[in-house]
Amino acid sequence: ALAVRSLTGETPDLYITNLRDPHNPMTETLQSFLRRELVARYFNPKWIEGMMEHDYAGAREMMKFTEYLWGWDVVTPDLITADMWNQVYDVYIQDKYNLGLEGFFKTNNPYALESIAARMLEAIRKDYWDPSDDVQTDLAETWQQLVDEYGVTCCHHTCGNLLLNEYMEGIISTPVGKSNTGRGGGGTYWKTTPTPTPVTQSSDGNETTEGGVGGVENLNPSKAASNSKELEGTVMEEKKLGGLMPPVSGVPWIAVLIVIVVLGLVYAGFFLVRR
């Protein structure tokens, strides 16, 4: 569908073959199937309660649903409506069924809720959804509170996504002086300011100390000299060892000639025997 729309400018009609009932297979439009799936499954409190029984994995399934919805919105924008995104916000962020979803996510998988909020904000930033300012602020505050408490989840739409970070900073005022990175080290989502290093001065005015890790202490020369001590011990001297190996030039030439003659005789005898 995405390829056809990029070439023709129009989204083609999409159909699926529904084989859930093998005795009654049917072909229907993707739009009718998706709408029924949303109502019967993802917006159904019974399905959500069933997912909540699976703790971490259940929270992950809810998060994956928002990813699938986003994927369909990108491929076929005419298929996903603003009302669908509004329903996601009402059900999973506002918890309109009073299922205790916020506590469930925070206890079992807070990163799933963080990813859901970030995905919805990314859909807004890319103009796939245009909710009210109150909804945008609530999503940004929800995301920031989760990051502040649990750290940044390093999913593909938040990890190092500077544009999304700047967009959320434009919605709410970001506190300066806090820095927090998530499980994957995906990046910093708060601005940081350097902490001034305390400087103290001694009463004599000649000694200055900088606090903090790796602080440097500057002492005046007279005080440094008074702290020096005379060392006592054995002095080690370097000595060169010579005479252990005679130089090559010292080998008698007569011995070399004898070896050459012997090798020549052996070779000559071997050659004569073979003949």
PDB file of C-alpha atoms in Angstrom:
ATOM      1  CA  ALA A   1       0.000   0.000   0.000  1.00  0.00           C
ATOM      2  CA  LEU A   2       2.825   2.399   0.829  1.00  0.00           C
ATOM      3  CA  ALA A   3       4.562   1.711  -2.497  1.00  0.00           C
ATOM      4  CA  VAL A   4       1.342   2.154  -4.490  1.00  0.00           C
ATOM      5  CA  ARG A   5       0.525   5.422  -2.738  1.00  0.00           C
ATOM      6  CA  SER A   6       4.040   6.750  -3.321  1.00  0.00           C
ATOM      7  CA  LEU A   7       3.674   6.070  -7.063  1.00  0.00           C
ATOM      8  CA  THR A   8       0.027   6.985  -7.662  1.00  0.00           C
ATOM      9  CA  GLY A   9      -0.772   9.307  -4.770  1.00  0.00           C
ATOM     10  CA  GLU A  10      -3.770   7.166  -3.771  1.00  0.00           C
ATOM     11  CA  THR A  11      -4.127   4.412  -1.190  1.00  0.00           C
ATOM     12  CA  PRO A  12      -5.379   1.178  -2.794  1.00  0.00           C
ATOM     13  CA  ASP A  13      -8.311  -0.803  -1.436  1.00  0.00           C
ATOM     14  CA  LEU A  14      -7.054  -3.439   0.986  1.00  0.00           C
ATOM     15  CA  TYR A  15      -8.696  -6.801   1.644  1.00  0.00           C
ATOM     16  CA  ILE A  16      -7.849  -9.772   3.827  1.00  0.00           C
ATOM     17  CA  THR A  17      -8.944 -13.390   3.819  1.00  0.00           C
ATOM     18  CA  ASN A  18     -10.275 -14.129   7.282  1.00  0.00           C
ATOM     19  CA  LEU A  19      -9.651 -17.799   8.123  1.00  0.00           C
ATOM     20  CA  ARG A  20     -10.368 -17.680  11.842  1.00  0.00           C
ATOM     21  CA  ASP A  21     -13.382 -19.887  11.264  1.00  0.00           C
ATOM     22  CA  PRO A  22     -12.149 -22.646   8.926  1.00  0.00           C
ATOM     23  CA  HIS A  23     -15.751 -23.640   8.208  1.00  0.00           C
ATOM     24  CA  ASN A  24     -16.681 -20.115   7.164  1.00  0.00           C
ATOM     25  CA  PRO A  25     -13.753 -18.347   5.447  1.00  0.00           C
ATOM     26  CA  MET A  26     -14.524 -14.858   4.281  1.00  0.00           C
ATOM     27  CA  THR A  27     -12.931 -11.950   2.469  1.00  0.00           C
ATOM     28  CA  GLU A  28     -13.424  -8.532   3.998  1.00  0.00           C
ATOM     29  CA  THR A  29     -11.874  -5.101   3.914  1.00  0.00           C
ATOM     30  CA  LEU A  30      -8.920  -4.437   6.152  1.00  0.00           C
ATOM     31  CA  GLN A  31     -10.744  -1.452   7.629  1.00  0.00           C
ATOM     32  CA  SER A  32     -13.721  -3.475   8.870  1.00  0.00           C
ATOM     33  CA  PHE A  33     -11.457  -6.205  10.249  1.00  0.00           C
ATOM     34  CA  LEU A  34      -9.223  -3.713  12.072  1.00  0.00           C
ATOM     35  CA  ARG A  35     -12.124  -1.834  13.638  1.00  0.00           C
ATOM     36  CA  ARG A  36     -13.613  -5.064  14.950  1.00  0.00           C
ATOM     37  CA  GLU A  37     -10.210  -6.179  16.245  1.00  0.00           C
ATOM     38  CA  LEU A  38      -9.713  -2.945  18.182  1.00  0.00           C
ATOM     39  CA  VAL A  39     -13.109  -3.138  19.865  1.00  0.00           C
ATOM     40  CA  ALA A  40     -13.019  -6.869  20.592  1.00  0.00           C
ATOM     41  CA  ARG A  41      -9.412  -7.054  21.743  1.00  0.00           C
ATOM     42  CA  TYR A  42      -7.268  -3.994  22.429  1.00  0.00           C
ATOM     43  CA  PHE A  43     -10.018  -1.706  23.762  1.00  0.00           C
ATOM     44  CA  ASN A  44     -11.759  -4.564  25.562  1.00  0.00           C
ATOM     45  CA  PRO A  45     -11.269  -4.483  29.359  1.00  0.00           C
ATOM     46  CA  LYS A  46     -11.520  -8.289  29.497  1.00  0.00           C
ATOM     47  CA  TRP A  47      -8.568  -8.663  27.131  1.00  0.00           C
ATOM     48  CA  ILE A  48      -6.581  -6.098  29.107  1.00  0.00           C
ATOM     49  CA  GLU A  49      -7.312  -7.914  32.372  1.00  0.00           C
ATOM     50  CA  GLY A  50      -6.103 -11.127  30.752  1.00  0.00           C
ATOM     51  CA  MET A  51      -2.846  -9.434  29.770  1.00  0.00           C
ATOM     52  CA  MET A  52      -2.425  -8.080  33.293  1.00  0.00           C
ATOM     53  CA  GLU A  53      -2.294 -11.660  34.565  1.00  0.00           C
ATOM     54  CA  HIS A  54       0.973 -12.116  32.660  1.00  0.00           C
ATOM     55  CA  ASP A  55       2.801  -9.235  34.375  1.00  0.00           C
ATOM     56  CA  TYR A  56       5.839  -8.124  32.338  1.00  0.00           C
ATOM     57  CA  ALA A  57       4.869 -10.026  29.177  1.00  0.00           C
ATOM     58  CA  GLY A  58       1.310  -8.699  29.316  1.00  0.00           C
ATOM     59  CA  ALA A  59       2.525  -5.107  29.567  1.00  0.00           C
ATOM     60  CA  ARG A  60       4.802  -5.738  26.610  1.00  0.00           C
ATOM     61  CA  GLU A  61       1.864  -6.982  24.513  1.00  0.00           C
ATOM     62  CA  MET A  62       0.006  -3.731  25.212  1.00  0.00           C
ATOM     63  CA  MET A  63       3.071  -1.767  24.156  1.00  0.00           C
ATOM     64  CA  LYS A  64       3.408  -3.821  20.958  1.00  0.00           C
ATOM     65  CA  PHE A  65      -0.194  -2.980  20.065  1.00  0.00           C
ATOM     66  CA  THR A  66       0.631   0.739  19.906  1.00  0.00           C
ATOM     67  CA  GLU A  67       3.603  -0.079  17.687  1.00  0.00           C
ATOM     68  CA  TYR A  68       1.374  -2.034  15.303  1.00  0.00           C
ATOM     69  CA  LEU A  69      -1.154   0.801  15.229  1.00  0.00           C
ATOM     70  CA  TRP A  70       1.626   3.248  14.411  1.00  0.00           C
ATOM     71  CA  GLY A  71       2.889   0.974  11.639  1.00  0.00           C
ATOM     72  CA  TRP A  72      -0.530   0.829   9.997  1.00  0.00           C
ATOM     73  CA  ASP A  73      -0.867   4.603  10.318  1.00  0.00           C
ATOM     74  CA  VAL A  74       2.396   5.117   8.432  1.00  0.00           C
ATOM     75  CA  VAL A  75       1.650   2.566   5.709  1.00  0.00           C
ATOM     76  CA  THR A  76      -2.057   3.411   5.279  1.00  0.00           C
ATOM     77  CA  PRO A  77      -2.880   6.793   6.870  1.00  0.00           C
ATOM     78  CA  ASP A  78      -6.487   6.582   5.676  1.00  0.00           C
ATOM     79  CA  LEU A  79      -6.984   3.421   7.737  1.00  0.00           C
ATOM     80  CA  ILE A  80      -6.142   4.824  11.184  1.00  0.00           C
ATOM     81  CA  THR A  81      -8.323   7.641  12.480  1.00  0.00           C
ATOM     82  CA  ALA A  82      -7.849  10.218  15.213  1.00  0.00           C
ATOM     83  CA  ASP A  83     -10.598   8.490  17.195  1.00  0.00           C
ATOM     84  CA  MET A  84      -8.468   5.335  17.388  1.00  0.00           C
ATOM     85  CA  TRP A  85      -5.548   7.245  18.901  1.00  0.00           C
ATOM     86  CA  ASN A  86      -7.962   8.992  21.264  1.00  0.00           C
ATOM     87  CA  GLN A  87      -9.177   5.592  22.403  1.00  0.00           C
ATOM     88  CA  VAL A  88      -5.619   4.439  23.051  1.00  0.00           C
ATOM     89  CA  TYR A  89      -5.068   7.508  25.203  1.00  0.00           C
ATOM     90  CA  ASP A  90      -8.331   7.052  27.123  1.00  0.00           C
ATOM     91  CA  VAL A  91      -7.857   3.320  27.727  1.00  0.00           C
ATOM     92  CA  TYR A  92      -4.127   3.018  28.460  1.00  0.00           C
ATOM     93  CA  ILE A  93      -3.119   6.460  29.761  1.00  0.00           C
ATOM     94  CA  GLN A  94      -6.328   7.680  31.406  1.00  0.00           C
ATOM     95  CA  ASP A  95      -7.383   4.134  32.433  1.00  0.00           C
ATOM     96  CA  LYS A  96     -11.037   4.794  31.681  1.00  0.00           C
ATOM     97  CA  TYR A  97     -12.017   1.281  32.833  1.00  0.00           C
ATOM     98  CA  ASN A  98     -10.359   1.831  36.247  1.00  0.00           C
ATOM     99  CA  LEU A  99      -8.252  -1.309  35.957  1.00  0.00           C
ATOM    100  CA  GLY A 100      -5.287   0.129  37.862  1.00  0.00           C
ATOM    101  CA  LEU A 101      -3.123   0.214  34.746  1.00  0.00           C
ATOM    102  CA  GLU A 102      -0.686   2.833  36.027  1.00  0.00           C
ATOM    103  CA  GLY A 103       0.170   0.769  39.098  1.00  0.00           C
ATOM    104  CA  PHE A 104       0.317  -2.386  36.987  1.00  0.00           C
ATOM    105  CA  PHE A 105       2.810  -0.867  34.558  1.00  0.00           C
ATOM    106  CA  LYS A 106       4.990   0.640  37.282  1.00  0.00           C
ATOM    107  CA  THR A 107       5.114  -2.645  39.186  1.00  0.00           C
ATOM    108  CA  ASN A 108       5.723  -4.993  36.265  1.00  0.00           C
ATOM    109  CA  ASN A 109       7.077  -3.043  33.294  1.00  0.00           C
ATOM    110  CA  PRO A 110       7.241   0.765  33.585  1.00  0.00           C
ATOM    111  CA  TYR A 111       9.236   0.939  30.353  1.00  0.00           C
ATOM    112  CA  ALA A 112       6.225  -0.368  28.413  1.00  0.00           C
ATOM    113  CA  LEU A 113       4.069   2.557  29.565  1.00  0.00           C
ATOM    114  CA  GLU A 114       6.945   4.933  28.878  1.00  0.00           C
ATOM    115  CA  SER A 115       7.232   3.549  25.350  1.00  0.00           C
ATOM    116  CA  ILE A 116       3.470   3.879  24.782  1.00  0.00           C
ATOM    117  CA  ALA A 117       3.498   7.535  25.835  1.00  0.00           C
ATOM    118  CA  ALA A 118       6.565   8.260  23.703  1.00  0.00           C
ATOM    119  CA  ARG A 119       5.056   6.530  20.671  1.00  0.00           C
ATOM    120  CA  MET A 120       1.897   8.619  20.948  1.00  0.00           C
ATOM    121  CA  LEU A 121       3.975  11.792  21.272  1.00  0.00           C
ATOM    122  CA  GLU A 122       5.966  10.785  18.198  1.00  0.00           C
ATOM    123  CA  ALA A 123       2.703  10.300  16.273  1.00  0.00           C
ATOM    124  CA  ILE A 124       1.717  13.838  17.272  1.00  0.00           C
ATOM    125  CA  ARG A 125       5.104  15.277  16.349  1.00  0.00           C
ATOM    126  CA  LYS A 126       4.925  13.719  12.878  1.00  0.00           C
ATOM    127  CA  ASP A 127       1.366  15.014  12.303  1.00  0.00           C
ATOM    128  CA  TYR A 128      -0.342  11.622  12.309  1.00  0.00           C
ATOM    129  CA  TRP A 129      -2.510  12.662  15.250  1.00  0.00           C
ATOM    130  CA  ASP A 130      -3.631  16.090  16.437  1.00  0.00           C
ATOM    131  CA  PRO A 131      -5.091  15.913  19.955  1.00  0.00           C
ATOM    132  CA  SER A 132      -5.751  18.826  22.292  1.00  0.00           C
ATOM    133  CA  ASP A 133      -2.982  20.683  24.099  1.00  0.00           C
ATOM    134  CA  ASP A 134      -4.096  19.126  27.389  1.00  0.00           C
ATOM    135  CA  VAL A 135      -3.586  15.625  25.980  1.00  0.00           C
ATOM    136  CA  GLN A 136      -0.130  16.516  24.684  1.00  0.00           C
ATOM    137  CA  THR A 137       0.874  17.992  28.034  1.00  0.00           C
ATOM    138  CA  ASP A 138      -0.441  14.979  29.932  1.00  0.00           C
ATOM    139  CA  LEU A 139       1.480  12.566  27.696  1.00  0.00           C
ATOM    140  CA  ALA A 140       4.700  14.554  28.035  1.00  0.00           C
ATOM    141  CA  GLU A 141       4.342  14.787  31.819  1.00  0.00           C
ATOM    142  CA  THR A 142       3.580  11.064  32.056  1.00  0.00           C
ATOM    143  CA  TRP A 143       6.678  10.262  30.037  1.00  0.00           C
ATOM    144  CA  GLN A 144       8.871  12.613  32.058  1.00  0.00           C
ATOM    145  CA  GLN A 145       7.677  11.265  35.411  1.00  0.00           C
ATOM    146  CA  LEU A 146       8.455   7.717  34.304  1.00  0.00           C
ATOM    147  CA  VAL A 147      11.905   8.719  33.071  1.00  0.00           C
ATOM    148  CA  ASP A 148      12.584  10.572  36.306  1.00  0.00           C
ATOM    149  CA  GLU A 149      11.655   7.518  38.369  1.00  0.00           C
ATOM    150  CA  TYR A 150      12.828   4.580  36.235  1.00  0.00           C
ATOM    151  CA  GLY A 151      15.209   5.964  33.606  1.00  0.00           C
ATOM    152  CA  VAL A 152      14.918   6.154  29.827  1.00  0.00           C
ATOM    153  CA  THR A 153      13.814   3.064  27.954  1.00  0.00           C
ATOM    154  CA  CYS A 154      16.020   2.527  24.933  1.00  0.00           C
ATOM    155  CA  CYS A 155      13.410   1.620  22.331  1.00  0.00           C
ATOM    156  CA  HIS A 156      13.858   2.581  18.696  1.00  0.00           C
ATOM    157  CA  HIS A 157      11.661   5.702  18.841  1.00  0.00           C
ATOM    158  CA  THR A 158      13.188   7.151  22.043  1.00  0.00           C
ATOM    159  CA  CYS A 159      16.826   6.043  22.029  1.00  0.00           C
ATOM    160  CA  GLY A 160      18.800   9.050  20.814  1.00  0.00           C
ATOM    161  CA  ASN A 161      15.706  10.697  19.274  1.00  0.00           C
ATOM    162  CA  LEU A 162      16.771  14.320  19.730  1.00  0.00           C
ATOM    163  CA  LEU A 163      13.837  15.674  17.707  1.00  0.00           C
ATOM    164  CA  LEU A 164      11.340  13.990  20.024  1.00  0.00           C
ATOM    165  CA  ASN A 165      13.283  15.252  23.027  1.00  0.00           C
ATOM    166  CA  GLU A 166      13.184  18.832  21.746  1.00  0.00           C
ATOM    167  CA  TYR A 167       9.489  18.502  20.947  1.00  0.00           C
ATOM    168  CA  MET A 168       8.656  17.419  24.498  1.00  0.00           C
ATOM    169  CA  GLU A 169      10.821  20.178  25.944  1.00  0.00           C
ATOM    170  CA  GLY A 170       8.641  22.601  23.998  1.00  0.00           C
ATOM    171  CA  ILE A 171       5.484  21.194  25.593  1.00  0.00           C
ATOM    172  CA  ILE A 172       6.587  21.314  29.218  1.00  0.00           C
ATOM    173  CA  SER A 173       9.402  23.078  31.019  1.00  0.00           C
ATOM    174  CA  THR A 174      12.260  20.651  31.516  1.00  0.00           C
ATOM    175  CA  PRO A 175      14.040  20.915  34.879  1.00  0.00           C
ATOM    176  CA  VAL A 176      17.645  21.997  34.540  1.00  0.00           C
ATOM    177  CA  GLY A 177      20.304  20.235  36.553  1.00  0.00           C
ATOM    178  CA  LYS A 178      19.025  16.653  36.279  1.00  0.00           C
ATOM    179  CA  SER A 179      20.459  14.005  34.036  1.00  0.00           C
ATOM    180  CA  ASN A 180      19.173  10.494  33.639  1.00  0.00           C
ATOM    181  CA  THR A 181      19.989   7.757  31.180  1.00  0.00           C
ATOM    182  CA  GLY A 182      18.119   4.536  30.651  1.00  0.00           C
ATOM    183  CA  ARG A 183      18.913   0.861  30.508  1.00  0.00           C
ATOM    184  CA  GLY A 184      20.419   1.042  27.074  1.00  0.00           C
ATOM    185  CA  GLY A 185      22.357   4.268  27.524  1.00  0.00           C
ATOM    186  CA  GLY A 186      20.302   5.785  24.751  1.00  0.00           C
ATOM    187  CA  GLY A 187      21.090   9.361  25.603  1.00  0.00           C
ATOM    188  CA  THR A 188      20.448  12.137  28.054  1.00  0.00           C
ATOM    189  CA  TYR A 189      16.985  13.641  28.216  1.00  0.00           C
ATOM    190  CA  TRP A 190      17.682  16.484  30.612  1.00  0.00           C
ATOM    191  CA  LYS A 191      19.989  19.409  30.321  1.00  0.00           C
ATOM    192  CA  THR A 192      22.846  19.470  32.775  1.00  0.00           C
ATOM    193  CA  THR A 193      24.629  22.387  34.370  1.00  0.00           C
ATOM    194  CA  PRO A 194      28.132  22.133  35.826  1.00  0.00           C
ATOM    195  CA  THR A 195      28.326  22.105  39.608  1.00  0.00           C
ATOM    196  CA  PRO A 196      30.696  24.798  40.926  1.00  0.00           C
ATOM    197  CA  THR A 197      33.689  23.472  42.821  1.00  0.00           C
ATOM    198  CA  PRO A 198      33.972  24.911  46.337  1.00  0.00           C
ATOM    199  CA  VAL A 199      37.208  26.792  46.988  1.00  0.00           C
ATOM    200  CA  THR A 200      38.517  27.283  50.498  1.00  0.00           C
ATOM    201  CA  GLN A 201      41.456  29.354  51.653  1.00  0.00           C
ATOM    202  CA  SER A 202      43.528  28.772  54.762  1.00  0.00           C
ATOM    203  CA  SER A 203      44.039  31.392  57.424  1.00  0.00           C
ATOM    204  CA  ASP A 204      47.567  32.231  56.291  1.00  0.00           C
ATOM    205  CA  GLY A 205      46.322  33.067  52.791  1.00  0.00           C
ATOM    206  CA  ASN A 206      49.010  30.968  51.097  1.00  0.00           C
ATOM    207  CA  GLU A 207      47.141  27.663  50.669  1.00  0.00           C
ATOM    208  CA  THR A 208      44.206  27.081  48.340  1.00  0.00           C
ATOM    209  CA  THR A 209      42.256  23.823  48.132  1.00  0.00           C
ATOM    210  CA  GLU A 210      39.650  22.832  45.516  1.00  0.00           C
ATOM    211  CA  GLY A 211      37.054  20.392  46.783  1.00  0.00           C
ATOM    212  CA  GLY A 212      35.392  17.503  45.005  1.00  0.00           C
ATOM    213  CA  VAL A 213      36.717  14.333  43.479  1.00  0.00           C
ATOM    214  CA  GLY A 214      40.237  14.752  42.229  1.00  0.00           C
ATOM    215  CA  GLY A 215      40.708  18.028  44.088  1.00  0.00           C
ATOM    216  CA  VAL A 216      44.086  19.770  43.775  1.00  0.00           C
ATOM    217  CA  GLU A 217      45.974  21.162  46.728  1.00  0.00           C
ATOM    218  CA  ASN A 218      48.600  23.818  46.070  1.00  0.00           C
ATOM    219  CA  LEU A 219      51.209  24.197  48.818  1.00  0.00           C
ATOM    220  CA  ASN A 220      53.757  26.974  49.041  1.00  0.00           C
ATOM    221  CA  PRO A 221      57.384  25.899  48.340  1.00  0.00           C
ATOM    222  CA  SER A 222      58.587  26.330  51.919  1.00  0.00           C
ATOM    223  CA  LYS A 223      55.873  24.051  53.284  1.00  0.00           C
ATOM    224  CA  ALA A 224      56.499  21.458  50.589  1.00  0.00           C
ATOM    225  CA  ALA A 225      60.214  21.458  51.389  1.00  0.00           C
ATOM    226  CA  SER A 226      59.553  20.983  55.101  1.00  0.00           C
ATOM    227  CA  ASN A 227      57.527  17.847  54.379  1.00  0.00           C
ATOM    228  CA  SER A 228      60.356  16.175  52.429  1.00  0.00           C
ATOM    229  CA  LYS A 229      62.322  13.374  54.144  1.00  0.00           C
ATOM    230  CA  GLU A 230      65.819  12.034  53.548  1.00  0.00           C
ATOM    231  CA  LEU A 231      65.744   8.520  52.153  1.00  0.00           C
ATOM    232  CA  GLU A 232      68.118   5.787  53.318  1.00  0.00           C
ATOM    233  CA  GLY A 233      68.936   2.491  51.616  1.00  0.00           C
ATOM    234  CA  THR A 234      71.240   0.624  49.259  1.00  0.00           C
ATOM    235  CA  VAL A 235      72.314   2.423  46.117  1.00  0.00           C
ATOM    236  CA  MET A 236      71.977   0.333  42.970  1.00  0.00           C
ATOM    237  CA  GLU A 237      74.513   0.887  40.212  1.00  0.00           C
ATOM    238  CA  GLU A 238      74.377  -0.212  36.594  1.00  0.00           C
ATOM    239  CA  LYS A 239      77.256  -2.432  35.452  1.00  0.00           C
ATOM    240  CA  LYS A 240      77.974  -3.818  32.003  1.00  0.00           C
ATOM    241  CA  LEU A 241      78.829  -7.494  31.775  1.00  0.00           C
ATOM    242  CA  GLY A 242      81.602  -8.157  29.275  1.00  0.00           C
ATOM    243  CA  GLY A 243      83.823 -11.022  28.182  1.00  0.00           C
ATOM    244  CA  LEU A 244      81.177 -13.730  28.404  1.00  0.00           C
ATOM    245  CA  MET A 245      80.875 -14.199  24.633  1.00  0.00           C
ATOM    246  CA  PRO A 246      84.003 -13.879  22.503  1.00  0.00           C
ATOM    247  CA  PRO A 247      83.665 -11.724  19.419  1.00  0.00           C
ATOM    248  CA  VAL A 248      83.266 -13.472  16.106  1.00  0.00           C
ATOM    249  CA  SER A 249      86.471 -11.915  14.822  1.00  0.00           C
ATOM    250  CA  GLY A 250      88.403 -13.755  17.577  1.00  0.00           C
ATOM    251  CA  VAL A 251      87.686 -17.239  16.214  1.00  0.00           C
ATOM    252  CA  PRO A 252      90.900 -18.746  14.748  1.00  0.00           C
ATOM    253  CA  TRP A 253      90.790 -18.809  10.968  1.00  0.00           C
ATOM    254  CA  ILE A 254      92.635 -22.112  10.895  1.00  0.00           C
ATOM    255  CA  ALA A 255      89.675 -23.856  12.552  1.00  0.00           C
ATOM    256  CA  VAL A 256      87.325 -22.456   9.937  1.00  0.00           C
ATOM    257  CA  LEU A 257      89.547 -23.709   7.116  1.00  0.00           C
ATOM    258  CA  ILE A 258      89.756 -27.198   8.664  1.00  0.00           C
ATOM    259  CA  VAL A 259      85.946 -27.429   8.842  1.00  0.00           C
ATOM    260  CA  ILE A 260      85.630 -26.380   5.193  1.00  0.00           C
ATOM    261  CA  VAL A 261      88.203 -28.982   4.072  1.00  0.00           C
ATOM    262  CA  VAL A 262      86.501 -31.770   6.031  1.00  0.00           C
ATOM    263  CA  LEU A 263      83.095 -30.937   4.540  1.00  0.00           C
ATOM    264  CA  GLY A 264      84.634 -30.891   1.059  1.00  0.00           C
ATOM    265  CA  LEU A 265      86.186 -34.337   1.535  1.00  0.00           C
ATOM    266  CA  VAL A 266      82.912 -35.780   2.818  1.00  0.00           C
ATOM    267  CA  TYR A 267      81.044 -34.422  -0.184  1.00  0.00           C
ATOM    268  CA  ALA A 268      83.684 -35.736  -2.624  1.00  0.00           C
ATOM    269  CA  GLY A 269      83.615 -39.210  -1.067  1.00  0.00           C
ATOM    270  CA  PHE A 270      79.831 -39.336  -1.241  1.00  0.00           C
ATOM    271  CA  PHE A 271      79.931 -38.319  -4.913  1.00  0.00           C
ATOM    272  CA  LEU A 272      82.547 -41.001  -5.795  1.00  0.00           C
ATOM    273  CA  VAL A 273      80.587 -43.757  -4.043  1.00  0.00           C
ATOM    274  CA  ARG A 274      77.472 -42.983  -6.084  1.00  0.00           C
ATOM    275  CA  ARG A 275      79.476 -43.298  -9.342  1.00  0.00           C
TER     276      ARG A 275
END
